[in-house]
Amino acid sequence: DARVPRGDDGGGDGASGGGDGSGVGGDVSDAGGAGGAEIPDGDIKLPELTEGEALDYHGIVPDQHFTQPPPRYTEATLIRALEEKGIGRPSTYAPTISTILSRGYIEKEKRSLYPTDLGKAVNDIMTSHFTDIVDVAFTADMEKKLDDVEEGNKEWRSLIHDFYGGFERVLKTAEEEIGEVEIADEVSDVICEKCGRNMVIKMGRYGKFLACPGYPDCKNAKPIVEYAGVECPKCGGNIVYRKTKKGKKYISCESVATCDFRTWDLPANEVCKLCGKFMVRPSWGGKNASLRCSDETCPNGAKPEYKKTEAKADAEADAKAEDKGGAKSDAKAGAKSGAVARRASSTRAAGSASTRATGSRAAKATGSGATRKSSRGKTT
């Protein structure tokens, strides 16, 4: 305890942060005494003690603290960490996360990112054989060197030569030492209906699935089904969770061939008081949305209407008014331009007719002159 008194009288010298001599030792954070050094707030420092020194017992205060692990990365916090460490560029953050997700190195549960067995294996190999590349400062330093190449301060061939010389040796050594890496499949409690073995979880192109470990003797495989623990309101079958290609979750009846029940509204831990079927929470209403019955024929099963907020309704009204006003102005402009075009067309038509008339008169005049000349020539 930082408040343990020294000696029988509680007095102490300044170097040990002793008390005021009143019989109870002072707080060392006060650094009492002439020679006491200041201790920052929040820091606790015990006084100097000597072997065999008698101390007064004032009591024991039981206190227990558990160290909490740091929170898991989310996409936002991971990008923030990359920015703080100078790794990558804004244009590379999204491709980096999508790459480690698509390759199965991490999994996304709700908003948190968790490493998979494959990701842990790859991380162990990289940290044990490619220590320079997985160093946090490597990417930031490489980005700086590439910026120098872009600005013309460094020649790119020398940069590649300096990097690849050592990397090639490390790569050859790693290829010789690593060999093949096997990742044990996770055994599930699902029994294969063909051979009786416990099926294992494997990673495929479209995610995880169940497969029989007796392959190639037994080629049984099926998707992993997550049951919701409720019965279908239409046929009484099991309700399962499913996901779209983009990862959005919904529920449907397990018998998709014979039952068409499916909805975006996920089950809530409540039962309808009228029909006894499970209640669902509307997907667009958030946590505060009113629950409804999963059976649409039930009076409690009517889907709630989407209510727009007053601000959104006003914004849409303003947008419609602007669109309407813009349409009117466009119509006026179109009518005006049409009138101008018609006047220009009539002007061009009149000019063309005048030109044709003038040309006709000129042709007639030229023809009569030529006749007169010809007549005078014959007369002569």
mmCIF file with all atom_site columns, N, CA and C in Angstrom, residues 256-313:
data_model
loop_
_atom_site.group_PDB
_atom_site.id
_atom_site.type_symbol
_atom_site.label_atom_id
_atom_site.label_alt_id
_atom_site.label_comp_id
_atom_site.label_asym_id
_atom_site.label_entity_id
_atom_site.label_seq_id
_atom_site.pdbx_PDB_ins_code
_atom_site.Cartn_x
_atom_site.Cartn_y
_atom_site.Cartn_z
_atom_site.occupancy
_atom_site.B_iso_or_equiv
_atom_site.pdbx_formal_charge
_atom_site.auth_seq_id
_atom_site.auth_comp_id
_atom_site.auth_asym_id
_atom_site.auth_atom_id
_atom_site.pdbx_PDB_model_num
ATOM 1   N N  . VAL A 1 256 ? -37.395 -25.550 -48.767 1.00 0.00 ? 256 VAL A N  1
ATOM 2   C CA . VAL A 1 256 ? -37.556 -24.497 -49.763 1.00 0.00 ? 256 VAL A CA 1
ATOM 3   C C  . VAL A 1 256 ? -38.283 -25.011 -51.011 1.00 0.00 ? 256 VAL A C  1
ATOM 4   N N  . ALA A 1 257 ? -38.261 -26.329 -51.241 1.00 0.00 ? 257 ALA A N  1
ATOM 5   C CA . ALA A 1 257 ? -38.908 -26.873 -52.438 1.00 0.00 ? 257 ALA A CA 1
ATOM 6   C C  . ALA A 1 257 ? -40.423 -26.866 -52.326 1.00 0.00 ? 257 ALA A C  1
ATOM 7   N N  . THR A 1 258 ? -40.927 -26.967 -51.100 1.00 0.00 ? 258 THR A N  1
ATOM 8   C CA . THR A 1 258 ? -42.384 -27.052 -50.924 1.00 0.00 ? 258 THR A CA 1
ATOM 9   C C  . THR A 1 258 ? -42.979 -25.865 -50.177 1.00 0.00 ? 258 THR A C  1
ATOM 10  N N  . CYS A 1 259 ? -42.162 -25.059 -49.526 1.00 0.00 ? 259 CYS A N  1
ATOM 11  C CA . CYS A 1 259 ? -42.661 -23.919 -48.742 1.00 0.00 ? 259 CYS A CA 1
ATOM 12  C C  . CYS A 1 259 ? -41.938 -22.663 -49.186 1.00 0.00 ? 259 CYS A C  1
ATOM 13  N N  . ASP A 1 260 ? -42.687 -21.582 -49.383 1.00 0.00 ? 260 ASP A N  1
ATOM 14  C CA . ASP A 1 260 ? -42.102 -20.341 -49.884 1.00 0.00 ? 260 ASP A CA 1
ATOM 15  C C  . ASP A 1 260 ? -41.925 -19.292 -48.791 1.00 0.00 ? 260 ASP A C  1
ATOM 16  N N  . PHE A 1 261 ? -41.933 -19.689 -47.521 1.00 0.00 ? 261 PHE A N  1
ATOM 17  C CA . PHE A 1 261 ? -41.776 -18.690 -46.448 1.00 0.00 ? 261 PHE A CA 1
ATOM 18  C C  . PHE A 1 261 ? -40.331 -18.220 -46.384 1.00 0.00 ? 261 PHE A C  1
ATOM 19  N N  . ARG A 1 262 ? -40.161 -16.914 -46.458 1.00 0.00 ? 262 ARG A N  1
ATOM 20  C CA . ARG A 1 262 ? -38.859 -16.279 -46.272 1.00 0.00 ? 262 ARG A CA 1
ATOM 21  C C  . ARG A 1 262 ? -39.095 -14.806 -45.980 1.00 0.00 ? 262 ARG A C  1
ATOM 22  N N  . THR A 1 263 ? -38.234 -14.233 -45.157 1.00 0.00 ? 263 THR A N  1
ATOM 23  C CA . THR A 1 263 ? -38.389 -12.831 -44.792 1.00 0.00 ? 263 THR A CA 1
ATOM 24  C C  . THR A 1 263 ? -37.051 -12.280 -44.312 1.00 0.00 ? 263 THR A C  1
ATOM 25  N N  . TRP A 1 264 ? -36.897 -10.960 -44.481 1.00 0.00 ? 264 TRP A N  1
ATOM 26  C CA . TRP A 1 264 ? -35.718 -10.271 -43.971 1.00 0.00 ? 264 TRP A CA 1
ATOM 27  C C  . TRP A 1 264 ? -35.813 -10.041 -42.464 1.00 0.00 ? 264 TRP A C  1
ATOM 28  N N  . ASP A 1 265 ? -37.026 -10.095 -41.928 1.00 0.00 ? 265 ASP A N  1
ATOM 29  C CA . ASP A 1 265 ? -37.245 -9.818  -40.507 1.00 0.00 ? 265 ASP A CA 1
ATOM 30  C C  . ASP A 1 265 ? -36.791 -11.024 -39.691 1.00 0.00 ? 265 ASP A C  1
ATOM 31  N N  . LEU A 1 266 ? -35.844 -10.814 -38.793 1.00 0.00 ? 266 LEU A N  1
ATOM 32  C CA . LEU A 1 266 ? -35.259 -11.898 -38.015 1.00 0.00 ? 266 LEU A CA 1
ATOM 33  C C  . LEU A 1 266 ? -36.079 -12.181 -36.759 1.00 0.00 ? 266 LEU A C  1
ATOM 34  N N  . PRO A 1 267 ? -36.047 -13.421 -36.254 1.00 0.00 ? 267 PRO A N  1
ATOM 35  C CA . PRO A 1 267 ? -36.864 -13.788 -35.095 1.00 0.00 ? 267 PRO A CA 1
ATOM 36  C C  . PRO A 1 267 ? -36.454 -13.032 -33.833 1.00 0.00 ? 267 PRO A C  1
ATOM 37  N N  . ALA A 1 268 ? -37.454 -12.729 -33.004 1.00 0.00 ? 268 ALA A N  1
ATOM 38  C CA . ALA A 1 268 ? -37.236 -12.139 -31.690 1.00 0.00 ? 268 ALA A CA 1
ATOM 39  C C  . ALA A 1 268 ? -37.579 -13.198 -30.633 1.00 0.00 ? 268 ALA A C  1
ATOM 40  N N  . ASN A 1 269 ? -37.095 -12.997 -29.442 1.00 0.00 ? 269 ASN A N  1
ATOM 41  C CA . ASN A 1 269 ? -37.318 -13.976 -28.372 1.00 0.00 ? 269 ASN A CA 1
ATOM 42  C C  . ASN A 1 269 ? -38.680 -13.768 -27.714 1.00 0.00 ? 269 ASN A C  1
ATOM 43  N N  . GLU A 1 270 ? -39.694 -13.660 -28.537 1.00 0.00 ? 270 GLU A N  1
ATOM 44  C CA . GLU A 1 270 ? -41.055 -13.483 -28.013 1.00 0.00 ? 270 GLU A CA 1
ATOM 45  C C  . GLU A 1 270 ? -42.020 -14.282 -28.874 1.00 0.00 ? 270 GLU A C  1
ATOM 46  N N  . VAL A 1 271 ? -43.169 -14.605 -28.270 1.00 0.00 ? 271 VAL A N  1
ATOM 47  C CA . VAL A 1 271 ? -44.195 -15.387 -28.945 1.00 0.00 ? 271 VAL A CA 1
ATOM 48  C C  . VAL A 1 271 ? -45.457 -14.541 -29.055 1.00 0.00 ? 271 VAL A C  1
ATOM 49  N N  . CYS A 1 272 ? -46.141 -14.693 -30.179 1.00 0.00 ? 272 CYS A N  1
ATOM 50  C CA . CYS A 1 272 ? -47.380 -13.935 -30.393 1.00 0.00 ? 272 CYS A CA 1
ATOM 51  C C  . CYS A 1 272 ? -48.438 -14.378 -29.368 1.00 0.00 ? 272 CYS A C  1
ATOM 52  N N  . LYS A 1 273 ? -49.087 -13.410 -28.745 1.00 0.00 ? 273 LYS A N  1
ATOM 53  C CA . LYS A 1 273 ? -50.095 -13.706 -27.727 1.00 0.00 ? 273 LYS A CA 1
ATOM 54  C C  . LYS A 1 273 ? -51.406 -14.188 -28.338 1.00 0.00 ? 273 LYS A C  1
ATOM 55  N N  . LEU A 1 274 ? -51.601 -13.964 -29.625 1.00 0.00 ? 274 LEU A N  1
ATOM 56  C CA . LEU A 1 274 ? -52.853 -14.370 -30.264 1.00 0.00 ? 274 LEU A CA 1
ATOM 57  C C  . LEU A 1 274 ? -52.785 -15.771 -30.860 1.00 0.00 ? 274 LEU A C  1
ATOM 58  N N  . CYS A 1 275 ? -51.684 -16.078 -31.574 1.00 0.00 ? 275 CYS A N  1
ATOM 59  C CA . CYS A 1 275 ? -51.606 -17.374 -32.258 1.00 0.00 ? 275 CYS A CA 1
ATOM 60  C C  . CYS A 1 275 ? -50.503 -18.275 -31.740 1.00 0.00 ? 275 CYS A C  1
ATOM 61  N N  . GLY A 1 276 ? -49.588 -17.744 -30.933 1.00 0.00 ? 276 GLY A N  1
ATOM 62  C CA . GLY A 1 276 ? -48.526 -18.563 -30.361 1.00 0.00 ? 276 GLY A CA 1
ATOM 63  C C  . GLY A 1 276 ? -47.324 -18.760 -31.252 1.00 0.00 ? 276 GLY A C  1
ATOM 64  N N  . LYS A 1 277 ? -47.287 -18.157 -32.421 1.00 0.00 ? 277 LYS A N  1
ATOM 65  C CA . LYS A 1 277 ? -46.131 -18.291 -33.308 1.00 0.00 ? 277 LYS A CA 1
ATOM 66  C C  . LYS A 1 277 ? -45.095 -17.215 -32.978 1.00 0.00 ? 277 LYS A C  1
ATOM 67  N N  . PHE A 1 278 ? -43.882 -17.421 -33.493 1.00 0.00 ? 278 PHE A N  1
ATOM 68  C CA . PHE A 1 278 ? -42.789 -16.531 -33.089 1.00 0.00 ? 278 PHE A CA 1
ATOM 69  C C  . PHE A 1 278 ? -42.947 -15.142 -33.701 1.00 0.00 ? 278 PHE A C  1
ATOM 70  N N  . MET A 1 279 ? -42.455 -14.173 -32.952 1.00 0.00 ? 279 MET A N  1
ATOM 71  C CA . MET A 1 279 ? -42.485 -12.782 -33.398 1.00 0.00 ? 279 MET A CA 1
ATOM 72  C C  . MET A 1 279 ? -41.181 -12.452 -34.123 1.00 0.00 ? 279 MET A C  1
ATOM 73  N N  . VAL A 1 280 ? -41.240 -11.482 -35.022 1.00 0.00 ? 280 VAL A N  1
ATOM 74  C CA . VAL A 1 280 ? -40.061 -11.022 -35.759 1.00 0.00 ? 280 VAL A CA 1
ATOM 75  C C  . VAL A 1 280 ? -39.915 -9.523  -35.580 1.00 0.00 ? 280 VAL A C  1
ATOM 76  N N  . ARG A 1 281 ? -38.666 -9.070  -35.769 1.00 0.00 ? 281 ARG A N  1
ATOM 77  C CA . ARG A 1 281 ? -38.380 -7.643  -35.680 1.00 0.00 ? 281 ARG A CA 1
ATOM 78  C C  . ARG A 1 281 ? -38.151 -7.100  -37.092 1.00 0.00 ? 281 ARG A C  1
ATOM 79  N N  . PRO A 1 282 ? -38.911 -6.081  -37.517 1.00 0.00 ? 282 PRO A N  1
ATOM 80  C CA . PRO A 1 282 ? -38.730 -5.534  -38.865 1.00 0.00 ? 282 PRO A CA 1
ATOM 81  C C  . PRO A 1 282 ? -37.292 -5.132  -39.130 1.00 0.00 ? 282 PRO A C  1
ATOM 82  N N  . SER A 1 283 ? -36.787 -5.453  -40.313 1.00 0.00 ? 283 SER A N  1
ATOM 83  C CA . SER A 1 283 ? -35.376 -5.224  -40.624 1.00 0.00 ? 283 SER A CA 1
ATOM 84  C C  . SER A 1 283 ? -35.027 -3.751  -40.750 1.00 0.00 ? 283 SER A C  1
ATOM 85  N N  . TRP A 1 284 ? -36.002 -2.918  -41.152 1.00 0.00 ? 284 TRP A N  1
ATOM 86  C CA . TRP A 1 284 ? -35.671 -1.512  -41.387 1.00 0.00 ? 284 TRP A CA 1
ATOM 87  C C  . TRP A 1 284 ? -35.872 -0.634  -40.161 1.00 0.00 ? 284 TRP A C  1
ATOM 88  N N  . GLY A 1 285 ? -36.466 -1.153  -39.094 1.00 0.00 ? 285 GLY A N  1
ATOM 89  C CA . GLY A 1 285 ? -36.802 -0.309  -37.951 1.00 0.00 ? 285 GLY A CA 1
ATOM 90  C C  . GLY A 1 285 ? -35.747 -0.233  -36.875 1.00 0.00 ? 285 GLY A C  1
ATOM 91  N N  . GLY A 1 286 ? -34.705 -1.077  -36.922 1.00 0.00 ? 286 GLY A N  1
ATOM 92  C CA . GLY A 1 286 ? -33.699 -1.062  -35.886 1.00 0.00 ? 286 GLY A CA 1
ATOM 93  C C  . GLY A 1 286 ? -34.188 -1.724  -34.605 1.00 0.00 ? 286 GLY A C  1
ATOM 94  N N  . LYS A 1 287 ? -33.482 -1.478  -33.509 1.00 0.00 ? 287 LYS A N  1
ATOM 95  C CA . LYS A 1 287 ? -33.818 -2.121  -32.242 1.00 0.00 ? 287 LYS A CA 1
ATOM 96  C C  . LYS A 1 287 ? -35.131 -1.606  -31.655 1.00 0.00 ? 287 LYS A C  1
ATOM 97  N N  . ASN A 1 288 ? -35.526 -0.393  -32.013 1.00 0.00 ? 288 ASN A N  1
ATOM 98  C CA . ASN A 1 288 ? -36.733 0.191   -31.434 1.00 0.00 ? 288 ASN A CA 1
ATOM 99  C C  . ASN A 1 288 ? -37.990 -0.097  -32.260 1.00 0.00 ? 288 ASN A C  1
ATOM 100 N N  . ALA A 1 289 ? -37.868 -0.910  -33.302 1.00 0.00 ? 289 ALA A N  1
ATOM 101 C CA . ALA A 1 289 ? -39.021 -1.203  -34.142 1.00 0.00 ? 289 ALA A CA 1
ATOM 102 C C  . ALA A 1 289 ? -39.999 -2.113  -33.400 1.00 0.00 ? 289 ALA A C  1
ATOM 103 N N  . SER A 1 290 ? -41.274 -1.941  -33.664 1.00 0.00 ? 290 SER A N  1
ATOM 104 C CA . SER A 1 290 ? -42.300 -2.758  -33.023 1.00 0.00 ? 290 SER A CA 1
ATOM 105 C C  . SER A 1 290 ? -42.287 -4.165  -33.610 1.00 0.00 ? 290 SER A C  1
ATOM 106 N N  . LEU A 1 291 ? -42.419 -5.157  -32.747 1.00 0.00 ? 291 LEU A N  1
ATOM 107 C CA . LEU A 1 291 ? -42.423 -6.539  -33.203 1.00 0.00 ? 291 LEU A CA 1
ATOM 108 C C  . LEU A 1 291 ? -43.750 -6.875  -33.879 1.00 0.00 ? 291 LEU A C  1
ATOM 109 N N  . ARG A 1 292 ? -43.711 -7.843  -34.757 1.00 0.00 ? 292 ARG A N  1
ATOM 110 C CA . ARG A 1 292 ? -44.921 -8.322  -35.410 1.00 0.00 ? 292 ARG A CA 1
ATOM 111 C C  . ARG A 1 292 ? -44.882 -9.834  -35.465 1.00 0.00 ? 292 ARG A C  1
ATOM 112 N N  . CYS A 1 293 ? -46.032 -10.444 -35.684 1.00 0.00 ? 293 CYS A N  1
ATOM 113 C CA . CYS A 1 293 ? -46.115 -11.899 -35.764 1.00 0.00 ? 293 CYS A CA 1
ATOM 114 C C  . CYS A 1 293 ? -45.564 -12.371 -37.107 1.00 0.00 ? 293 CYS A C  1
ATOM 115 N N  . SER A 1 294 ? -44.919 -13.534 -37.090 1.00 0.00 ? 294 SER A N  1
ATOM 116 C CA . SER A 1 294 ? -44.357 -14.074 -38.333 1.00 0.00 ? 294 SER A CA 1
ATOM 117 C C  . SER A 1 294 ? -45.437 -14.586 -39.281 1.00 0.00 ? 294 SER A C  1
ATOM 118 N N  . ASP A 1 295 ? -46.627 -14.844 -38.758 1.00 0.00 ? 295 ASP A N  1
ATOM 119 C CA . ASP A 1 295 ? -47.742 -15.296 -39.581 1.00 0.00 ? 295 ASP A CA 1
ATOM 120 C C  . ASP A 1 295 ? -48.513 -14.078 -40.069 1.00 0.00 ? 295 ASP A C  1
ATOM 121 N N  . GLU A 1 296 ? -48.463 -13.822 -41.372 1.00 0.00 ? 296 GLU A N  1
ATOM 122 C CA . GLU A 1 296 ? -49.111 -12.628 -41.910 1.00 0.00 ? 296 GLU A CA 1
ATOM 123 C C  . GLU A 1 296 ? -50.635 -12.710 -41.849 1.00 0.00 ? 296 GLU A C  1
ATOM 124 N N  . THR A 1 297 ? -51.195 -13.910 -41.661 1.00 0.00 ? 297 THR A N  1
ATOM 125 C CA . THR A 1 297 ? -52.648 -14.036 -41.523 1.00 0.00 ? 297 THR A CA 1
ATOM 126 C C  . THR A 1 297 ? -53.132 -13.671 -40.121 1.00 0.00 ? 297 THR A C  1
ATOM 127 N N  . CYS A 1 298 ? -52.205 -13.571 -39.188 1.00 0.00 ? 298 CYS A N  1
ATOM 128 C CA . CYS A 1 298 ? -52.546 -13.196 -37.809 1.00 0.00 ? 298 CYS A CA 1
ATOM 129 C C  . CYS A 1 298 ? -52.776 -11.687 -37.747 1.00 0.00 ? 298 CYS A C  1
ATOM 130 N N  . PRO A 1 299 ? -53.713 -11.213 -36.901 1.00 0.00 ? 299 PRO A N  1
ATOM 131 C CA . PRO A 1 299 ? -53.919 -9.755  -36.762 1.00 0.00 ? 299 PRO A CA 1
ATOM 132 C C  . PRO A 1 299 ? -52.646 -9.019  -36.359 1.00 0.00 ? 299 PRO A C  1
ATOM 133 N N  . ASN A 1 300 ? -51.744 -9.690  -35.655 1.00 0.00 ? 300 ASN A N  1
ATOM 134 C CA . ASN A 1 300 ? -50.476 -9.052  -35.270 1.00 0.00 ? 300 ASN A CA 1
ATOM 135 C C  . ASN A 1 300 ? -49.400 -9.206  -36.344 1.00 0.00 ? 300 ASN A C  1
ATOM 136 N N  . GLY A 1 301 ? -49.736 -9.849  -37.459 1.00 0.00 ? 301 GLY A N  1
ATOM 137 C CA . GLY A 1 301 ? -48.729 -10.129 -38.478 1.00 0.00 ? 301 GLY A CA 1
ATOM 138 C C  . GLY A 1 301 ? -48.672 -9.146  -39.610 1.00 0.00 ? 301 GLY A C  1
ATOM 139 N N  . ALA A 1 302 ? -49.498 -8.094  -39.548 1.00 0.00 ? 302 ALA A N  1
ATOM 140 C CA . ALA A 1 302 ? -49.474 -7.100  -40.623 1.00 0.00 ? 302 ALA A CA 1
ATOM 141 C C  . ALA A 1 302 ? -48.142 -6.367  -40.615 1.00 0.00 ? 302 ALA A C  1
ATOM 142 N N  . LYS A 1 303 ? -47.561 -6.233  -41.781 1.00 0.00 ? 303 LYS A N  1
ATOM 143 C CA . LYS A 1 303 ? -46.278 -5.534  -41.869 1.00 0.00 ? 303 LYS A CA 1
ATOM 144 C C  . LYS A 1 303 ? -46.485 -4.042  -41.630 1.00 0.00 ? 303 LYS A C  1
ATOM 145 N N  . PRO A 1 304 ? -45.699 -3.441  -40.745 1.00 0.00 ? 304 PRO A N  1
ATOM 146 C CA . PRO A 1 304 ? -45.858 -2.007  -40.470 1.00 0.00 ? 304 PRO A CA 1
ATOM 147 C C  . PRO A 1 304 ? -45.451 -1.178  -41.669 1.00 0.00 ? 304 PRO A C  1
ATOM 148 N N  . GLU A 1 305 ? -46.154 -0.099  -41.858 1.00 0.00 ? 305 GLU A N  1
ATOM 149 C CA . GLU A 1 305 ? -45.834 0.795   -42.971 1.00 0.00 ? 305 GLU A CA 1
ATOM 150 C C  . GLU A 1 305 ? -44.598 1.600   -42.623 1.00 0.00 ? 305 GLU A C  1
ATOM 151 N N  . TYR A 1 306 ? -43.818 1.823   -43.653 1.00 0.00 ? 306 TYR A N  1
ATOM 152 C CA . TYR A 1 306 ? -42.614 2.611   -43.465 1.00 0.00 ? 306 TYR A CA 1
ATOM 153 C C  . TYR A 1 306 ? -42.991 4.074   -43.304 1.00 0.00 ? 306 TYR A C  1
ATOM 154 N N  . LYS A 1 307 ? -42.673 4.632   -42.153 1.00 0.00 ? 307 LYS A N  1
ATOM 155 C CA . LYS A 1 307 ? -43.028 6.017   -41.862 1.00 0.00 ? 307 LYS A CA 1
ATOM 156 C C  . LYS A 1 307 ? -41.810 6.909   -42.076 1.00 0.00 ? 307 LYS A C  1
ATOM 157 N N  . LYS A 1 308 ? -42.003 7.876   -42.928 1.00 0.00 ? 308 LYS A N  1
ATOM 158 C CA . LYS A 1 308 ? -40.921 8.809   -43.204 1.00 0.00 ? 308 LYS A CA 1
ATOM 159 C C  . LYS A 1 308 ? -40.866 9.864   -42.099 1.00 0.00 ? 308 LYS A C  1
ATOM 160 N N  . THR A 1 309 ? -39.679 10.273  -41.782 1.00 0.00 ? 309 THR A N  1
ATOM 161 C CA . THR A 1 309 ? -39.529 11.341  -40.807 1.00 0.00 ? 309 THR A CA 1
ATOM 162 C C  . THR A 1 309 ? -39.955 12.660  -41.431 1.00 0.00 ? 309 THR A C  1
ATOM 163 N N  . GLU A 1 310 ? -40.281 13.606  -40.560 1.00 0.00 ? 310 GLU A N  1
ATOM 164 C CA . GLU A 1 310 ? -40.762 14.892  -41.050 1.00 0.00 ? 310 GLU A CA 1
ATOM 165 C C  . GLU A 1 310 ? -39.702 15.595  -41.882 1.00 0.00 ? 310 GLU A C  1
ATOM 166 N N  . ALA A 1 311 ? -38.447 15.494  -41.439 1.00 0.00 ? 311 ALA A N  1
ATOM 167 C CA . ALA A 1 311 ? -37.361 16.143  -42.189 1.00 0.00 ? 311 ALA A CA 1
ATOM 168 C C  . ALA A 1 311 ? -37.209 15.511  -43.569 1.00 0.00 ? 311 ALA A C  1
ATOM 169 N N  . LYS A 1 312 ? -37.306 14.174  -43.628 1.00 0.00 ? 312 LYS A N  1
ATOM 170 C CA . LYS A 1 312 ? -37.159 13.504  -44.922 1.00 0.00 ? 312 LYS A CA 1
ATOM 171 C C  . LYS A 1 312 ? -38.334 13.828  -45.832 1.00 0.00 ? 312 LYS A C  1
ATOM 172 N N  . ALA A 1 313 ? -39.543 13.893  -45.253 1.00 0.00 ? 313 ALA A N  1
ATOM 173 C CA . ALA A 1 313 ? -40.709 14.239  -46.065 1.00 0.00 ? 313 ALA A CA 1
ATOM 174 C C  . ALA A 1 313 ? -40.582 15.656  -46.621 1.00 0.00 ? 313 ALA A C  1
#
